[in-house]
Coordinates of C-alpha atoms in Angstrom, one line a residue:
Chain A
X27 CA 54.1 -28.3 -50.1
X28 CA 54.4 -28.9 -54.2
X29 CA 54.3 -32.1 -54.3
X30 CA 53.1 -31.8 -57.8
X31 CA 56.4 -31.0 -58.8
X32 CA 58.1 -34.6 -57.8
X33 CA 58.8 -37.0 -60.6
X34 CA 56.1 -37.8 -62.3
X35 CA 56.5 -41.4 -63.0
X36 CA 56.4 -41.8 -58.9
X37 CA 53.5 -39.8 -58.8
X38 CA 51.3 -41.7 -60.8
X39 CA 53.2 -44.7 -60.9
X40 CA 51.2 -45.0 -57.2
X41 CA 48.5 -44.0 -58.3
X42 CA 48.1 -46.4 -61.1
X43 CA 48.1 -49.3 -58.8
X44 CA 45.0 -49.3 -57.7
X45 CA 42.9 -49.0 -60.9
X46 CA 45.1 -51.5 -62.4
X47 CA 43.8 -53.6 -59.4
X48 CA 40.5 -52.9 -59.7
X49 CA 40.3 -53.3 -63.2
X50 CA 42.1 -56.5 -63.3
X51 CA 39.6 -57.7 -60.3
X52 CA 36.9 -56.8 -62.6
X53 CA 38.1 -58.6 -66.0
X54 CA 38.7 -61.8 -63.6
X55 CA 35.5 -62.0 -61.3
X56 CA 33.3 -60.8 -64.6
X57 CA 34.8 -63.5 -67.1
X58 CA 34.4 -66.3 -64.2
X59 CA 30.5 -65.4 -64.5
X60 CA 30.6 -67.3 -68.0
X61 CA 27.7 -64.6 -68.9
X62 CA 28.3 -62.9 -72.7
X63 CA 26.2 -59.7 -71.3
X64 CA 28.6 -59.0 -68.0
X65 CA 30.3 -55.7 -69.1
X66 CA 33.9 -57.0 -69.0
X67 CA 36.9 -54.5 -69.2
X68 CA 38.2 -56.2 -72.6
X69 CA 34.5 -56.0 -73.7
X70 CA 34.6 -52.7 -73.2
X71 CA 37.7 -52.0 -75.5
X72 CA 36.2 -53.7 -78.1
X73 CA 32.6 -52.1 -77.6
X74 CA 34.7 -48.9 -78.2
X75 CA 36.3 -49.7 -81.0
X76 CA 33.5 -51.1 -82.6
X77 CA 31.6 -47.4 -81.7
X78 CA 34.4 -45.4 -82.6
X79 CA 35.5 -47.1 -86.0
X80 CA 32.0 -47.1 -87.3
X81 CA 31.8 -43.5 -86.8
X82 CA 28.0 -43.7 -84.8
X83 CA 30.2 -42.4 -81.3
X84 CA 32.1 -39.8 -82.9
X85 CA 28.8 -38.1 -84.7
X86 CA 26.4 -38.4 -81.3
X87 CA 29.0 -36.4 -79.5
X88 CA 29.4 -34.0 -82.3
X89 CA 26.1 -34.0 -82.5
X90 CA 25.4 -33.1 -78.8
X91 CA 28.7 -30.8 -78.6
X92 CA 26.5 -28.4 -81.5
X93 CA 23.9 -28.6 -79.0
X94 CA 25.7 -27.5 -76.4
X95 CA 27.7 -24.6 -78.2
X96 CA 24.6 -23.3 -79.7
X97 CA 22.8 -23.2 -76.3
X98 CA 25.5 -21.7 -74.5
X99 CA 26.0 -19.2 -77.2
X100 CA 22.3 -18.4 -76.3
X101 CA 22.9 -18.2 -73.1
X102 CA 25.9 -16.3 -73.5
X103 CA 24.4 -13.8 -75.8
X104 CA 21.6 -12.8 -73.2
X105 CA 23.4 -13.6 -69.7
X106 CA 26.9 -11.4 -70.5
X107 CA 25.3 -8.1 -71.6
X108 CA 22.4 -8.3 -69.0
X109 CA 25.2 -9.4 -66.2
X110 CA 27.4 -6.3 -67.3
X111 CA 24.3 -3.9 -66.9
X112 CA 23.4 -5.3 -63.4
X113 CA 27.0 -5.2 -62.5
X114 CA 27.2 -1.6 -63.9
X115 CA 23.6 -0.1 -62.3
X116 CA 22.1 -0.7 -59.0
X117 CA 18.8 0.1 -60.2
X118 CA 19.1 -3.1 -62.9
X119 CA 20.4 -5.3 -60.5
X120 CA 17.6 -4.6 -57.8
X121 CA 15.2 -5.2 -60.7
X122 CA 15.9 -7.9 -62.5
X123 CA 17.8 -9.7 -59.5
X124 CA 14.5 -11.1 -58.1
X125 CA 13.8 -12.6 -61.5
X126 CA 17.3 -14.3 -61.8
X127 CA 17.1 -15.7 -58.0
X128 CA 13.5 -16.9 -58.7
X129 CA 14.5 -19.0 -61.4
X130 CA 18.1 -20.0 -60.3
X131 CA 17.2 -22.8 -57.9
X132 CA 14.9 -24.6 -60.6
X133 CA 16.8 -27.1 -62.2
X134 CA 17.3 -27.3 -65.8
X135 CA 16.2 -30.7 -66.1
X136 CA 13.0 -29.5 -64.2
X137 CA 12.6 -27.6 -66.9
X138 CA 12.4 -30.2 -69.8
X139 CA 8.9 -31.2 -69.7
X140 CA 7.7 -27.8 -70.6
X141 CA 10.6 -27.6 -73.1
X142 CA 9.4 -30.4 -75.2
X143 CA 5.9 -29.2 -74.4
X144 CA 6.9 -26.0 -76.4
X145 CA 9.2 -27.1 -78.5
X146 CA 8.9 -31.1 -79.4
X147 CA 11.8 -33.4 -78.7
X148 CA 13.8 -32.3 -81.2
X149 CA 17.2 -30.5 -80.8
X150 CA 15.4 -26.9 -80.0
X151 CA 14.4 -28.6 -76.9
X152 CA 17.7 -29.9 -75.8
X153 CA 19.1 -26.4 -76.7
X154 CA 16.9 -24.4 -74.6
X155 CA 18.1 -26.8 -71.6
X156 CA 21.8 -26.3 -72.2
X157 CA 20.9 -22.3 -72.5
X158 CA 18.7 -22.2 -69.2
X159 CA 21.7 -24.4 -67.4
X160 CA 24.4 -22.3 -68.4
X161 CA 22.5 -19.0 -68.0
X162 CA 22.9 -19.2 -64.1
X163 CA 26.6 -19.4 -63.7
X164 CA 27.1 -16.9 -66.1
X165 CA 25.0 -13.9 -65.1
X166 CA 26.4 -14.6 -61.6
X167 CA 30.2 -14.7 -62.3
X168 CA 29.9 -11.5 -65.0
X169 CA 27.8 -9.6 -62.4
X170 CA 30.5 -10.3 -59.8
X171 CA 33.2 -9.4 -62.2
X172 CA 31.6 -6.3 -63.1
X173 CA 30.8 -5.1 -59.3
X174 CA 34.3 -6.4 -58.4
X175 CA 36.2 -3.5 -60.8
X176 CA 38.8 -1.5 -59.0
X177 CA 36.7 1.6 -58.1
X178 CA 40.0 4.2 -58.4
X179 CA 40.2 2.5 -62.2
X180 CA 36.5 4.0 -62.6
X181 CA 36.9 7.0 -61.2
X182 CA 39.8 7.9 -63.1
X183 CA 38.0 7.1 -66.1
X184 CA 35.2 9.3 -65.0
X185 CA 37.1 11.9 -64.0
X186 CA 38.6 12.3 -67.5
X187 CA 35.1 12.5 -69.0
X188 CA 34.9 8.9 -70.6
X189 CA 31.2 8.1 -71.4
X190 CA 29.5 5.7 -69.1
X191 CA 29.8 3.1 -72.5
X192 CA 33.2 3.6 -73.6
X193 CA 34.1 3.1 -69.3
X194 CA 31.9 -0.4 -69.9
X195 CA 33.7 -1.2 -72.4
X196 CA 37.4 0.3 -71.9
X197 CA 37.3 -0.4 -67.8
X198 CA 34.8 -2.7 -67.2
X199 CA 35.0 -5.7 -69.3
X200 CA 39.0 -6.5 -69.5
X201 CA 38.6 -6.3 -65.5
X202 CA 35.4 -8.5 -65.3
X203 CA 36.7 -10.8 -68.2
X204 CA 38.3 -13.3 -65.7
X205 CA 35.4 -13.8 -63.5
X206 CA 33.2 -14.1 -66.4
X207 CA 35.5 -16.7 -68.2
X208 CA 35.3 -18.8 -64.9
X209 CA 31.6 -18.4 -65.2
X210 CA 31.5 -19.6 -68.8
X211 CA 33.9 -22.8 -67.9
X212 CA 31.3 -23.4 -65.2
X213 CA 28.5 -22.7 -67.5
X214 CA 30.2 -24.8 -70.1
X215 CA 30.5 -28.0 -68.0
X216 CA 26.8 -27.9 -66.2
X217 CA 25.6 -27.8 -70.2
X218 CA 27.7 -31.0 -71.2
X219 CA 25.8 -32.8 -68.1
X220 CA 21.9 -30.8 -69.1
X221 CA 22.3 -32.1 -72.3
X222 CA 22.8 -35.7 -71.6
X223 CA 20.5 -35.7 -69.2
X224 CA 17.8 -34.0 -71.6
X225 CA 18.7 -36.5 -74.3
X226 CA 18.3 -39.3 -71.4
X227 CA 15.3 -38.2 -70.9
X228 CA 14.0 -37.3 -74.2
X229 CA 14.9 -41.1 -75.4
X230 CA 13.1 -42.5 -72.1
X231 CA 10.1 -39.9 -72.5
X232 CA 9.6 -39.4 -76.4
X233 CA 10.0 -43.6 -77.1
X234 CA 13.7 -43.0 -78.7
X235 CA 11.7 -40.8 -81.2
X236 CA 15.4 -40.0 -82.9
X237 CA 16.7 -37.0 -81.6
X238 CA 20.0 -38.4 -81.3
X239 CA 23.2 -37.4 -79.6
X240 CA 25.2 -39.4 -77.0
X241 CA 22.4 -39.3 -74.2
X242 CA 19.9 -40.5 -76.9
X243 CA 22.3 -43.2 -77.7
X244 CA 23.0 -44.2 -74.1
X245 CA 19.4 -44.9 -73.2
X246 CA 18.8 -47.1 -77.0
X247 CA 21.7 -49.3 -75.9
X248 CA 19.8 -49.4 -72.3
X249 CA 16.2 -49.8 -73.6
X250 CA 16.1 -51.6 -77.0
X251 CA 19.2 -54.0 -76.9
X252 CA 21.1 -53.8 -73.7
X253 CA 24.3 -54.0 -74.3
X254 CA 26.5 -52.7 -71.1
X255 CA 29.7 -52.4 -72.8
X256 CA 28.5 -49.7 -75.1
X257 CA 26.8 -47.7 -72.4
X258 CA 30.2 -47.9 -70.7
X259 CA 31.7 -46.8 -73.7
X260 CA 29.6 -43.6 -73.7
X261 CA 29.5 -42.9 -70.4
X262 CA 33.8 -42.9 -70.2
X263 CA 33.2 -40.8 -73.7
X264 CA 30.8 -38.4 -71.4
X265 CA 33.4 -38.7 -68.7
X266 CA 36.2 -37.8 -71.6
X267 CA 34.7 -34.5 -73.2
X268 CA 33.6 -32.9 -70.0
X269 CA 37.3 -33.3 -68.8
X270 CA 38.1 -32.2 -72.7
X271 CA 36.1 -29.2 -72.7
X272 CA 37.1 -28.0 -69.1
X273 CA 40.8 -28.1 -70.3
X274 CA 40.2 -26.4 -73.7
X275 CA 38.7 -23.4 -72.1
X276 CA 41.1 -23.5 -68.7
X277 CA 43.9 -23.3 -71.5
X278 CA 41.8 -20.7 -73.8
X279 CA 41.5 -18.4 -70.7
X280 CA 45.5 -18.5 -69.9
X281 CA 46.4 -17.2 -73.5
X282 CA 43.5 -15.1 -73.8
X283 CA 43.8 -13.5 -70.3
X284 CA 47.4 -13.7 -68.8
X285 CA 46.4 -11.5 -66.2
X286 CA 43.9 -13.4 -64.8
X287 CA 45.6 -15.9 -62.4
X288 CA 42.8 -18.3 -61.5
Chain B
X10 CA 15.9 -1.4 -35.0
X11 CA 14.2 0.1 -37.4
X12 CA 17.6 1.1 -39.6
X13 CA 18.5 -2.5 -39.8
X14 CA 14.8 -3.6 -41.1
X15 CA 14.4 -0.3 -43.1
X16 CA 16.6 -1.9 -46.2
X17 CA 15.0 -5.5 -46.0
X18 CA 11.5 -3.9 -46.2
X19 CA 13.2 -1.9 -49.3
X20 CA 14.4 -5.1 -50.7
X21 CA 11.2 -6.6 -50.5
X22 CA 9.3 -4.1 -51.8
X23 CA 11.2 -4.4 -55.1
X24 CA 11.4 -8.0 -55.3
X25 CA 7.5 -7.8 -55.1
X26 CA 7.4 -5.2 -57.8
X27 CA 9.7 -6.8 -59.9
X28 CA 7.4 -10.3 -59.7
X29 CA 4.7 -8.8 -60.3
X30 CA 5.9 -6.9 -63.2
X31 CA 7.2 -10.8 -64.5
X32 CA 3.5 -12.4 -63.5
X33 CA 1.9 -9.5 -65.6
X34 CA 4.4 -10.1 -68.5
X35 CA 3.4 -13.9 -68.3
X36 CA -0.6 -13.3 -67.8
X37 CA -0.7 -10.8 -70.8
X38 CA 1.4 -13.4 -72.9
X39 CA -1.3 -16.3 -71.6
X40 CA -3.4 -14.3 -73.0
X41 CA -2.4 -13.1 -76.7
X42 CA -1.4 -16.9 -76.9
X43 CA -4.7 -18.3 -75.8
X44 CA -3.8 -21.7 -75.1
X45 CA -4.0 -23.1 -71.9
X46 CA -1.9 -26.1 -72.9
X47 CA 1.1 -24.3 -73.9
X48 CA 1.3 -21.6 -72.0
X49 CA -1.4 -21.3 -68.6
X50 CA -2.8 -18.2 -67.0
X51 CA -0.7 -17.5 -63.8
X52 CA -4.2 -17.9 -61.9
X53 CA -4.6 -21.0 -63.3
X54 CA -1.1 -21.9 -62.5
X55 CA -2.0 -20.9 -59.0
X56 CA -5.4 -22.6 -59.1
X57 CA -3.5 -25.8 -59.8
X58 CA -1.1 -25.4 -57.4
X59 CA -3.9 -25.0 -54.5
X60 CA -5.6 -27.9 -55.6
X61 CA -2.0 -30.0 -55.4
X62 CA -1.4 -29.0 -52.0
X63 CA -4.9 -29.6 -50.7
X64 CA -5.0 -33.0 -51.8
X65 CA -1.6 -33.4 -50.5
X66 CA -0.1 -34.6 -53.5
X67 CA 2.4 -31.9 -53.9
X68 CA 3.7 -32.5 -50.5
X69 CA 3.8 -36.2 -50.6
X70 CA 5.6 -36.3 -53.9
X71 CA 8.2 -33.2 -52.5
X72 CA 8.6 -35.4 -49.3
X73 CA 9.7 -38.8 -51.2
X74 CA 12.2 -36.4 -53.0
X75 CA 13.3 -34.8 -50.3
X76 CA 13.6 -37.8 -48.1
X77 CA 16.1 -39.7 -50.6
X78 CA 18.0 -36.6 -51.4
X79 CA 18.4 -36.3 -47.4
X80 CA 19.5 -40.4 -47.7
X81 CA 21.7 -39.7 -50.3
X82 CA 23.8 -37.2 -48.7
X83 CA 24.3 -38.9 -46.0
X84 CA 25.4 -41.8 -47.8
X85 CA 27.5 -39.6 -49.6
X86 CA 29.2 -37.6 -46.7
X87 CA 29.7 -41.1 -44.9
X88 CA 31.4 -42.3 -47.7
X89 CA 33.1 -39.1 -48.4
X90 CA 34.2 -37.1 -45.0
X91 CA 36.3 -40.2 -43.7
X92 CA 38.1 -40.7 -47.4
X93 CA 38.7 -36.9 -47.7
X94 CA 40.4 -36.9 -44.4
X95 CA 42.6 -39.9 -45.0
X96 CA 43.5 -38.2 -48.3
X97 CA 44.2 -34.8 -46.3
X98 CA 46.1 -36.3 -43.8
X99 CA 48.2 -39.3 -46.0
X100 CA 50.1 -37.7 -49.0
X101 CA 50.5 -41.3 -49.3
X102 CA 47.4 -42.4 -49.6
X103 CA 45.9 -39.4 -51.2
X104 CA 48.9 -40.2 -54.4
X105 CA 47.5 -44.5 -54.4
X106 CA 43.9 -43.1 -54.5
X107 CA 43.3 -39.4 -56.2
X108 CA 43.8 -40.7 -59.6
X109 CA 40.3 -43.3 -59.1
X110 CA 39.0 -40.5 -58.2
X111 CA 40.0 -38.3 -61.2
X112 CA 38.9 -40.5 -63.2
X113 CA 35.8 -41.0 -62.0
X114 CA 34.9 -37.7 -61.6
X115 CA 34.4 -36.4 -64.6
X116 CA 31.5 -38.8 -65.4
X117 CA 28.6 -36.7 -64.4
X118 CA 25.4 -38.6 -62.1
X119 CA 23.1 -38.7 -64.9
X120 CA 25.4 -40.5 -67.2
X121 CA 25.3 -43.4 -64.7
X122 CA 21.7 -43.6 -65.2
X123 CA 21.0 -46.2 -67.8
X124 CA 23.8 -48.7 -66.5
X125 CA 22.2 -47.8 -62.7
X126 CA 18.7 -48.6 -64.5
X127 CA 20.1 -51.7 -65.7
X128 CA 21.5 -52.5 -62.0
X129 CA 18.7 -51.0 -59.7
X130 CA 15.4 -51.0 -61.6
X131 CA 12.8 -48.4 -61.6
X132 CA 12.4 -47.7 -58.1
X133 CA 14.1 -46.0 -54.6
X134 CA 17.3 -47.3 -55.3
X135 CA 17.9 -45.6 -58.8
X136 CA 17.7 -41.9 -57.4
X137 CA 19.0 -42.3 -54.3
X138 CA 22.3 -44.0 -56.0
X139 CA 22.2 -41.1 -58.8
X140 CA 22.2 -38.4 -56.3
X141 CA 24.9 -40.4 -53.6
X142 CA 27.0 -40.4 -56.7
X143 CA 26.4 -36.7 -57.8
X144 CA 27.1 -35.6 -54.1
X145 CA 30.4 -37.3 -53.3
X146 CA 32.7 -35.7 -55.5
X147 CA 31.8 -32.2 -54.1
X148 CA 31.9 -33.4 -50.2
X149 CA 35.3 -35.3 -50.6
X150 CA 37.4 -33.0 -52.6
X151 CA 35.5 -30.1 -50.0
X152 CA 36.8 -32.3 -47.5
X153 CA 40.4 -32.9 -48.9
X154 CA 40.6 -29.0 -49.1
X155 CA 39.8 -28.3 -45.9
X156 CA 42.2 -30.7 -44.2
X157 CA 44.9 -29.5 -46.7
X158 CA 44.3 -26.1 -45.6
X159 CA 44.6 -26.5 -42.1
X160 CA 46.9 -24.2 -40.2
X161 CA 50.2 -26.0 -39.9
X162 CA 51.2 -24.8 -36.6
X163 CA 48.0 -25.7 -34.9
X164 CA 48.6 -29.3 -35.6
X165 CA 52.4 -28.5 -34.6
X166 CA 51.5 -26.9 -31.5
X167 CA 49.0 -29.9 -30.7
X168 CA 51.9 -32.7 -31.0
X169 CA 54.1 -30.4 -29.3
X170 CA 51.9 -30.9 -26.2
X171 CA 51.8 -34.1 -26.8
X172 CA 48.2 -34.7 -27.8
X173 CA 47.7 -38.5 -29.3
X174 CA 46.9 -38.2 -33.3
X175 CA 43.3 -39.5 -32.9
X176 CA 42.8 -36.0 -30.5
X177 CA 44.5 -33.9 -32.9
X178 CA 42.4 -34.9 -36.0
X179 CA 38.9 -34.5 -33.8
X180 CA 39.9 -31.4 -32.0
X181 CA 42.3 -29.6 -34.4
X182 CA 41.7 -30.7 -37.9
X183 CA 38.2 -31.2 -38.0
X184 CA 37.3 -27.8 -36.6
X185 CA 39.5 -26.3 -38.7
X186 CA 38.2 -28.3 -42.1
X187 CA 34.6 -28.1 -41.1
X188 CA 33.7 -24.5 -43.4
X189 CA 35.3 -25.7 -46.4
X190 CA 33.5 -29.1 -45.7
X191 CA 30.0 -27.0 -45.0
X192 CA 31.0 -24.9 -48.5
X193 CA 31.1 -28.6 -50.2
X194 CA 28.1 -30.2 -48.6
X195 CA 26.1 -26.8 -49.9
X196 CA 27.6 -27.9 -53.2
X197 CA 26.8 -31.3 -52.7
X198 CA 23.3 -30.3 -51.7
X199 CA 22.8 -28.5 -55.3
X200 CA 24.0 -30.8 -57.5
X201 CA 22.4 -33.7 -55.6
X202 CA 19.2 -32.1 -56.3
X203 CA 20.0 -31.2 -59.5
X204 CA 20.5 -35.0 -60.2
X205 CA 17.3 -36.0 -58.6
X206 CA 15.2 -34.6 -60.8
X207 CA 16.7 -36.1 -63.8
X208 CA 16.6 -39.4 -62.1
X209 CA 13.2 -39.2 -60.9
X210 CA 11.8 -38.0 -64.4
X211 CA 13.4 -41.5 -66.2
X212 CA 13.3 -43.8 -63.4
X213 CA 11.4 -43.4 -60.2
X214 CA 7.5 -44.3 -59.5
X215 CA 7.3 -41.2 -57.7
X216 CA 9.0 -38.1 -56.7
X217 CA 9.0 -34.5 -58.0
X218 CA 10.5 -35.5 -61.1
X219 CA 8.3 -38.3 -61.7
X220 CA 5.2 -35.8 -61.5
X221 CA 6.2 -33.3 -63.4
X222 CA 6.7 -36.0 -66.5
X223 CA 3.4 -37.5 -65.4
X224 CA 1.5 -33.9 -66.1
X225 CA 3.2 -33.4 -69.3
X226 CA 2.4 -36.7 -70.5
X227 CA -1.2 -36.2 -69.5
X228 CA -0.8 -32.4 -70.8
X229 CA -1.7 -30.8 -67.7
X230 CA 0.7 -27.6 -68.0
X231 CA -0.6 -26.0 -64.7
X232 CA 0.5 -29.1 -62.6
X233 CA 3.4 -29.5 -64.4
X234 CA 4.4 -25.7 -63.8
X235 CA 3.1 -26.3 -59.7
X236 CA 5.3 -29.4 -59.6
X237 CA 8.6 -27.4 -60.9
X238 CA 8.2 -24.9 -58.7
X239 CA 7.7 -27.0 -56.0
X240 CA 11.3 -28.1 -57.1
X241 CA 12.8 -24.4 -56.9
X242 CA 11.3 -23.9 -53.6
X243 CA 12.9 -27.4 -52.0
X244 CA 16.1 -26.2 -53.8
X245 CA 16.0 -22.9 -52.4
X246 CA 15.2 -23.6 -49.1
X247 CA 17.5 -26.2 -48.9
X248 CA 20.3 -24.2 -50.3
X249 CA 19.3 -21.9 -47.5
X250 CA 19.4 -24.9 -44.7
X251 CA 22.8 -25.4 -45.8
X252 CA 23.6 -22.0 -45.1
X253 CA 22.0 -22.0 -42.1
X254 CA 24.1 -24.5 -40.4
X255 CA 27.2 -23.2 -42.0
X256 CA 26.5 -20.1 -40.0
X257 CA 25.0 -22.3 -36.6
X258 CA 28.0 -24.9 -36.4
X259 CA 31.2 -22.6 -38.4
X260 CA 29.6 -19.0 -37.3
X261 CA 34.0 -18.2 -37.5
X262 CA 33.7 -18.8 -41.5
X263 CA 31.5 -16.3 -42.6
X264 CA 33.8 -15.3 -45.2
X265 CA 33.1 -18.1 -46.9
X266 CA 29.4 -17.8 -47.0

């Protein structure tokens, strides 16, 4: 059954066959074309380089990685408490649940247009998408987590006369902290994909009125001088930070939580 | 009878109350704002929304939607449900190919979309690829799981009678694999839609996401709020489809609702 454990080198020696292959087919069929605009796999090295070295890659992720932290902090800072509260009180869950299922099956990219209606096309805009995308997975996963405590835990603090906020936050939280960790990796890689898609959009919409960030960048390269290699380039570096991000908190939740086993 | 509906109406009830405590919230706020641009009267919102639907135009923009999110997934679980169960079933083939896929997969729908601009054009083919794309990953690795998690000695028991390979796979292992590949097309299904609307909004003639950009450019807030919550509602009720036949066609995998 783990196969995962069997020499490595085997492992992904087969599975670097094929993308070898395919890559190779690709620099071959592209450089018989004789066109300098085919996106070529050794174009695309260079494209990267070029991107990286002058710095303008680096600072449009950093850029939209600020986005993202700030809207999921927002997000955080409202879903977590409010999650706990409806985990903790039938009476707030009945009542604020319609609200949350209401809104939950609206995307947050449907959600743009009136964002830059209120807000412009600035980053304010692109926050308030990352925060209404990661809002969701959140409030779901920390309610669960909180309705999911091991009822003799509460009891037993009850019984020994713990106040219903000192049980929230002695009982309740350590034993809803996994669930709501897997909610913010969730919530953490549906923001990385809202916010290029409201940067996409906000370069298409807003006539690449600089708001900048690695979406932004993708659609000047596509719009205003076409040049594939470098949308490659950002969409492998999109590709690269969501996988990034998804690790950093995966490994952030094993040493945080050890007793979590997800 | 009346026990079992007693809760619903309960439920109901409160959700009613609830919305209308939110609509009030959002008329009184239309109010002390004053600005029917920014921020529209839920009756006007409604207004709007009647209007839409009666000359059709809500419908027909939520039926090109729905009709190449429908494509895509099938595209998508055509391309997916066969490769998911040659990579259940082949350690082999699962080890030459996973690793395409891993790399892939990270690379979210919409960040194909300038390069599948650049290839497709404004037009059908642009959402439909964004959203085959956006839909695969979920279905195949839904797919993979599934076989993967099949009971052992089923399949045992099967070539112990003597049953050809071909019968096992369509009589054991698909049965078997079919809720966790429902549980991935619902998946699927959600972020396919997801992926529409971003697609539609940059580069589509038509479409939900195409109107609501439309409104906003023309500053027309109460059809731009109508359109969005034309795209809940298709979520929603196809999220609830989904369901639907997971409890139809896998009615023994009701845990995994």
């Amino acid at each position: 059954m783990n196969v995962k454990a069997a020499n490595p080198l085997e492992r992904y020696g087969a599975g670097a066959i094929l993308p070898i292959v395919l890559l190779l087919a690709w620099q071959v069929v592209g450089a018989a074309l004789h066109s300098p605009r085919t996106p070529l796999p050794s174009r695309i090295v260079a494209a990267a380089v070029t991107l990286v070295a002058s710095g303008d890659l680096p600072m449009a992720i950093l850029q939209s990685l600020g986005r993202v932290f700030a809207g999921f902090v927002v997000a955080a800072l409202i879903a977590i408490p409010l999650g706990l509260a409806m985990g903790n009180s039938r009476a707030v869950e009945r009542n604020v649940d319609p609200v949350v299922e209401t809104f939950r099956p609206i995307a947050a990219i449907a959600i743009l247009p009136l964002a830059i209606l209120w807000l412009g096309t600035g980053t304010a805009a692109a926050v308030m998408i990352v925060a209404y995308a990661a809002f969701f997975p959140m409030i779901v996963n920390t309610v669960a987590g909180a309705r999911n405590v091991n009822p003799t835990l509460l009891q037993v603090a009850a019984t020994m006369g713990l106040k219903r906020v000192t049980i929230i936050r002695t009982v309740v939280v350590p034993a809803a902290l996994p669930s709501i960790g897997v909610g913010l990796r969730i919530a953490l890689g549906v923001g990385w994909t809202a916010i290029v898609a409201a940067e996409l959009a906000v370069g298409a919409k807003a006539g690449g009125g600089g708001s900048g960030g690695i979406g932004q960048m993708m659609f000047v390269f596509y719009a205003y001088s076409i040049e594939l290699n470098r949308i490659i380039v950002c969409m492998i570096a999109v590709g690269l930070v969501a996988l990034l991000l998804d690790r950093l908190l995966r490994a952030a939740m094993r040493a945080l939580m050890p007793w979590a086993r997800t | 009878m009346t026990q079992a509906s007693h809760p619903r109406l309960v439920a109901t009830f409160i959700y009613v109350r609830t919305m209308t405590v939110f609509v009030a919230i959002w008329a009184l706020v239309a109010w002390l704002t004053a600005n029917p641009i920014l921020l529209p009267s839920p009756l006007t919102v409604l207004g709007a929304a009647y209007d839409l639907a009666r000359d059709l135009e809500l419908f027909q923009h939520a039926g090109i939607s729905l009709g190449r999110m429908v494509i895509s997934i099938g595209i998508a679980s055509a391309l997916a449900i066969p490769l998911g169960l040659a990579m259940g079933l082949s350690r082999r083939f699962e080890r030459i190919v996973d690793p395409t896929i891993e790399v892939l997969r990270p690379i979210s729908g919409i960040a194909w979309i300038p390069l599948a601009l650049f290839i497709f054009g404004i037009g059908d083919a642009l959402p439909v690829f964004i959203m085959t794309y956006a839909a695969f990953f979920p279905i195949l690795l839904g797919t993979v799981g599934g076989v993967r998690a099949v009971d052992q000695r089923l399949v045992d028991a099967a070539r112990t009678m003597g049953i050809p390979q071909r019968t096992i796979v369509t009589r054991v292992v698909i049965p078997a694999a079919l809720p966790s590949l429902l549980v991935a097309l619902r998946l699927g299904v959600a972020l396919s839609w997801t992926a529409v609307v971003a697609a539609e909004l940059i580069g589509a003639p038509s479409g939900l996401g195409y109107a609501v950009e439309w409104y906003r450019e023309l500053l027309m807030t109460p059809q731009v709020m109508s359109f969005i919550a034309m795209i809940g509602v298709i979520g929603y009720v196809c999220d609830a489809g989904v369901r639907w036949m997971n409890r139809r066609f896998a009615p023994w995998a009701q845990a995994l609702r």
